[in-house]
Amino acid sequence: MAITTCAGCGATKPGPDGSPTDVYPSTHCDKCPPWKCEICGDMSSADALCGCWVSLAEMPLADVKTLFARDGGFDITPTEEPQP
């Protein structure tokens, strides 16, 4: 059974489209008004995510793997580079 209604604003998509929201409810969608992030307190929206989000789209695969492998967890907090 497909989930087509956004939990954030109640917007309904016309039908299943192959996205993860066909299976898991969307907390926010592109029709939701901006919201305050519960983690950092900054404003976030579908078009302009807050600083809690790290885009992996343009990142080299090796760097993505490093983010997820660091310390055996999913900590993606930036670290300072060692100074020469």
CSV table of N, CA and C in Angstrom, one decimal:
chain,number,residue,atom,x,y,z
A,1,MET,N,0.8,-1.2,0.0
A,1,MET,CA,0.0,0.0,0.0
A,1,MET,C,0.9,1.2,0.0
A,2,ALA,N,0.7,2.1,-0.9
A,2,ALA,CA,1.5,3.3,-1.0
A,2,ALA,C,1.1,4.4,-0.1
A,3,ILE,N,2.0,5.2,0.4
A,3,ILE,CA,1.7,6.3,1.3
A,3,ILE,C,1.9,7.5,0.4
A,4,THR,N,0.8,8.3,0.3
A,4,THR,CA,0.8,9.4,-0.7
A,4,THR,C,0.6,10.8,0.0
A,5,THR,N,0.4,10.8,1.3
A,5,THR,CA,0.1,12.0,2.0
A,5,THR,C,1.3,12.4,2.9
A,6,CYS,N,1.7,13.7,2.8
A,6,CYS,CA,2.8,14.3,3.6
A,6,CYS,C,2.4,14.4,5.1
A,7,ALA,N,3.2,13.9,6.0
A,7,ALA,CA,2.8,14.1,7.4
A,7,ALA,C,3.0,15.5,7.9
A,8,GLY,N,3.8,16.3,7.2
A,8,GLY,CA,4.0,17.7,7.6
A,8,GLY,C,2.9,18.7,7.3
A,9,CYS,N,2.4,18.6,6.0
A,9,CYS,CA,1.4,19.6,5.6
A,9,CYS,C,0.1,18.9,5.1
A,10,GLY,N,0.1,17.6,4.9
A,10,GLY,CA,-1.1,17.0,4.4
A,10,GLY,C,-1.3,16.9,2.9
A,11,ALA,N,-0.3,17.5,2.2
A,11,ALA,CA,-0.4,17.5,0.7
A,11,ALA,C,-0.4,16.0,0.2
A,12,THR,N,-1.1,15.8,-0.8
A,12,THR,CA,-1.3,14.4,-1.3
A,12,THR,C,-0.7,14.4,-2.7
A,13,LYS,N,0.2,13.4,-3.0
A,13,LYS,CA,0.7,13.2,-4.4
A,13,LYS,C,-0.3,12.3,-5.1
A,14,PRO,N,-0.4,12.5,-6.4
A,14,PRO,CA,-1.4,11.8,-7.2
A,14,PRO,C,-1.4,10.3,-7.1
A,15,GLY,N,-0.2,9.7,-6.9
A,15,GLY,CA,-0.1,8.3,-6.8
A,15,GLY,C,1.4,7.9,-6.6
A,16,PRO,N,1.7,6.6,-6.4
A,16,PRO,CA,3.0,6.2,-6.2
A,16,PRO,C,3.9,6.6,-7.4
A,17,ASP,N,5.2,7.1,-7.1
A,17,ASP,CA,6.1,7.6,-8.1
A,17,ASP,C,7.5,6.9,-8.0
A,18,GLY,N,7.6,5.9,-7.2
A,18,GLY,CA,8.9,5.2,-7.1
A,18,GLY,C,9.8,5.8,-6.1
A,19,SER,N,9.4,6.8,-5.4
A,19,SER,CA,10.2,7.5,-4.4
A,19,SER,C,10.1,6.8,-3.0
A,20,PRO,N,11.0,7.0,-2.1
A,20,PRO,CA,10.9,6.4,-0.8
A,20,PRO,C,9.6,6.7,-0.1
A,21,THR,N,8.9,7.8,-0.4
A,21,THR,CA,7.7,8.2,0.2
A,21,THR,C,6.5,7.3,-0.2
A,22,ASP,N,6.8,6.4,-1.1
A,22,ASP,CA,5.7,5.4,-1.5
A,22,ASP,C,5.6,4.4,-0.4
A,23,VAL,N,6.7,4.2,0.4
A,23,VAL,CA,6.7,3.2,1.5
A,23,VAL,C,6.8,3.8,2.9
A,24,TYR,N,7.5,4.9,3.0
A,24,TYR,CA,7.7,5.6,4.3
A,24,TYR,C,7.0,7.0,4.2
A,25,PRO,N,6.3,7.4,5.2
A,25,PRO,CA,5.7,8.7,5.2
A,25,PRO,C,6.7,9.9,5.1
A,26,SER,N,6.4,10.9,4.4
A,26,SER,CA,7.3,12.1,4.3
A,26,SER,C,7.0,13.0,5.5
A,27,THR,N,8.0,13.4,6.2
A,27,THR,CA,7.8,14.4,7.3
A,27,THR,C,7.6,15.7,6.8
A,28,HIS,N,8.3,16.1,5.7
A,28,HIS,CA,8.2,17.4,5.0
A,28,HIS,C,8.3,17.1,3.5
A,29,CYS,N,7.6,18.0,2.7
A,29,CYS,CA,7.7,17.8,1.3
A,29,CYS,C,8.0,19.2,0.7
A,30,ASP,N,8.0,19.3,-0.7
A,30,ASP,CA,8.2,20.6,-1.3
A,30,ASP,C,7.1,21.5,-1.2
A,31,LYS,N,5.9,21.1,-0.7
A,31,LYS,CA,4.8,21.9,-0.6
A,31,LYS,C,4.7,22.5,0.9
A,32,CYS,N,5.5,21.9,1.8
A,32,CYS,CA,5.5,22.4,3.2
A,32,CYS,C,6.1,23.8,3.3
A,33,PRO,N,5.5,24.6,4.2
A,33,PRO,CA,6.2,25.9,4.4
A,33,PRO,C,7.5,25.7,5.2
A,34,PRO,N,8.4,26.6,5.2
A,34,PRO,CA,9.7,26.4,6.0
A,34,PRO,C,9.4,26.1,7.4
A,35,TRP,N,10.2,25.2,8.0
A,35,TRP,CA,10.0,24.8,9.4
A,35,TRP,C,11.3,25.0,10.2
A,36,LYS,N,11.2,25.0,11.5
A,36,LYS,CA,12.4,25.2,12.4
A,36,LYS,C,13.0,23.8,12.7
A,37,CYS,N,14.2,23.6,12.4
A,37,CYS,CA,14.9,22.4,12.6
A,37,CYS,C,14.9,22.1,14.1
A,38,GLU,N,14.5,20.9,14.5
A,38,GLU,CA,14.5,20.5,15.9
A,38,GLU,C,15.9,20.2,16.5
A,39,ILE,N,16.9,20.1,15.6
A,39,ILE,CA,18.2,19.8,16.1
A,39,ILE,C,19.0,21.1,16.3
A,40,CYS,N,19.1,22.0,15.2
A,40,CYS,CA,20.0,23.1,15.2
A,40,CYS,C,19.2,24.4,15.5
A,41,GLY,N,17.9,24.4,15.3
A,41,GLY,CA,17.1,25.6,15.5
A,41,GLY,C,17.0,26.5,14.3
A,42,ASP,N,17.8,26.2,13.2
A,42,ASP,CA,17.7,27.1,12.0
A,42,ASP,C,16.5,26.7,11.2
A,43,MET,N,16.1,27.6,10.3
A,43,MET,CA,15.0,27.4,9.4
A,43,MET,C,15.4,26.4,8.3
A,44,SER,N,14.5,25.6,7.9
A,44,SER,CA,14.8,24.6,6.8
A,44,SER,C,13.6,24.5,5.9
A,45,SER,N,13.8,24.1,4.7
A,45,SER,CA,12.8,23.9,3.7
A,45,SER,C,13.2,22.9,2.7
A,46,ALA,N,12.3,22.4,1.9
A,46,ALA,CA,12.7,21.4,0.9
A,46,ALA,C,13.8,21.9,-0.1
A,47,ASP,N,13.7,23.3,-0.4
A,47,ASP,CA,14.7,23.9,-1.3
A,47,ASP,C,16.0,24.4,-0.6
A,48,ALA,N,15.9,24.7,0.7
A,48,ALA,CA,17.0,25.2,1.4
A,48,ALA,C,17.1,24.5,2.8
A,49,LEU,N,17.8,23.4,2.8
A,49,LEU,CA,17.9,22.6,4.0
A,49,LEU,C,18.9,23.4,5.0
A,50,CYS,N,18.6,23.1,6.3
A,50,CYS,CA,19.5,23.8,7.3
A,50,CYS,C,20.9,23.2,7.3
A,51,GLY,N,21.7,23.7,8.2
A,51,GLY,CA,23.1,23.2,8.2
A,51,GLY,C,23.3,21.8,8.7
A,52,CYS,N,22.3,21.2,9.3
A,52,CYS,CA,22.4,19.8,9.7
A,52,CYS,C,22.6,18.8,8.6
A,53,TRP,N,22.2,19.2,7.4
A,53,TRP,CA,22.3,18.3,6.2
A,53,TRP,C,23.6,18.5,5.5
A,54,VAL,N,24.1,17.4,5.0
A,54,VAL,CA,25.3,17.3,4.2
A,54,VAL,C,25.0,16.7,2.9
A,55,SER,N,25.2,17.4,1.8
A,55,SER,CA,24.8,16.9,0.5
A,55,SER,C,26.0,16.0,0.0
A,56,LEU,N,25.6,14.8,-0.4
A,56,LEU,CA,26.5,13.8,-0.9
A,56,LEU,C,26.5,13.8,-2.4
A,57,ALA,N,25.7,14.6,-3.0
A,57,ALA,CA,25.5,14.5,-4.5
A,57,ALA,C,26.8,14.8,-5.3
A,58,GLU,N,27.5,15.7,-4.9
A,58,GLU,CA,28.7,16.1,-5.7
A,58,GLU,C,30.0,15.6,-5.0
A,59,MET,N,29.9,14.8,-3.9
A,59,MET,CA,31.1,14.4,-3.2
A,59,MET,C,31.6,13.1,-3.8
A,60,PRO,N,33.0,13.0,-3.9
A,60,PRO,CA,33.5,11.8,-4.5
A,60,PRO,C,33.2,10.6,-3.6
A,61,LEU,N,33.0,9.4,-4.2
A,61,LEU,CA,32.6,8.2,-3.5
A,61,LEU,C,33.5,7.9,-2.3
A,62,ALA,N,34.8,8.0,-2.5
A,62,ALA,CA,35.7,7.7,-1.4
A,62,ALA,C,35.5,8.6,-0.2
A,63,ASP,N,35.1,9.9,-0.4
A,63,ASP,CA,34.8,10.8,0.7
A,63,ASP,C,33.5,10.4,1.4
A,64,VAL,N,32.5,10.0,0.6
A,64,VAL,CA,31.2,9.5,1.1
A,64,VAL,C,31.5,8.3,2.0
A,65,LYS,N,32.3,7.3,1.5
A,65,LYS,CA,32.6,6.1,2.3
A,65,LYS,C,33.3,6.5,3.6
A,66,THR,N,34.2,7.5,3.5
A,66,THR,CA,34.9,7.9,4.7
A,66,THR,C,33.9,8.5,5.8
A,67,LEU,N,33.0,9.3,5.3
A,67,LEU,CA,32.0,9.8,6.3
A,67,LEU,C,31.3,8.8,7.0
A,68,PHE,N,30.9,7.7,6.3
A,68,PHE,CA,30.1,6.7,7.0
A,68,PHE,C,30.9,5.7,7.7
A,69,ALA,N,32.2,5.6,7.4
A,69,ALA,CA,33.1,4.6,8.1
A,69,ALA,C,33.8,5.2,9.3
A,70,ARG,N,33.9,6.5,9.4
A,70,ARG,CA,34.6,7.1,10.5
A,70,ARG,C,34.1,6.6,11.9
A,71,ASP,N,35.1,6.1,12.6
A,71,ASP,CA,34.8,5.6,14.0
A,71,ASP,C,33.7,4.5,14.0
A,72,GLY,N,33.4,3.9,12.9
A,72,GLY,CA,32.5,2.8,12.9
A,72,GLY,C,31.0,3.3,13.0
A,73,GLY,N,30.8,4.6,12.9
A,73,GLY,CA,29.4,5.1,13.0
A,73,GLY,C,29.0,6.0,11.9
A,74,PHE,N,28.1,6.8,12.1
A,74,PHE,CA,27.6,7.7,11.1
A,74,PHE,C,27.8,9.1,11.4
A,75,ASP,N,28.9,9.4,12.2
A,75,ASP,CA,29.2,10.8,12.6
A,75,ASP,C,29.8,11.5,11.4
A,76,ILE,N,29.2,12.6,11.0
A,76,ILE,CA,29.7,13.3,9.8
A,76,ILE,C,30.1,14.7,10.2
A,77,THR,N,30.4,14.9,11.5
A,77,THR,CA,30.8,16.2,12.0
A,77,THR,C,32.2,16.6,11.4
A,78,PRO,N,32.3,17.8,10.8
A,78,PRO,CA,33.6,18.2,10.2
A,78,PRO,C,34.7,18.1,11.3
A,79,THR,N,35.9,17.7,10.8
A,79,THR,CA,37.0,17.7,11.7
A,79,THR,C,38.0,18.7,11.2
A,80,GLU,N,38.9,19.2,12.1
A,80,GLU,CA,39.9,20.1,11.6
A,80,GLU,C,41.0,19.4,11.0
A,81,GLU,N,41.6,20.0,9.9
A,81,GLU,CA,42.7,19.4,9.3
A,81,GLU,C,44.0,19.6,10.1
A,82,PRO,N,44.9,18.6,10.2
A,82,PRO,CA,46.1,18.9,10.9
A,82,PRO,C,46.9,20.0,10.3
A,83,GLN,N,47.5,20.8,11.1
A,83,GLN,CA,48.3,21.9,10.6
A,83,GLN,C,49.8,21.4,10.4
A,84,PRO,N,50.4,21.8,9.3
A,84,PRO,CA,51.8,21.3,9.0
A,84,PRO,C,52.8,21.9,10.0
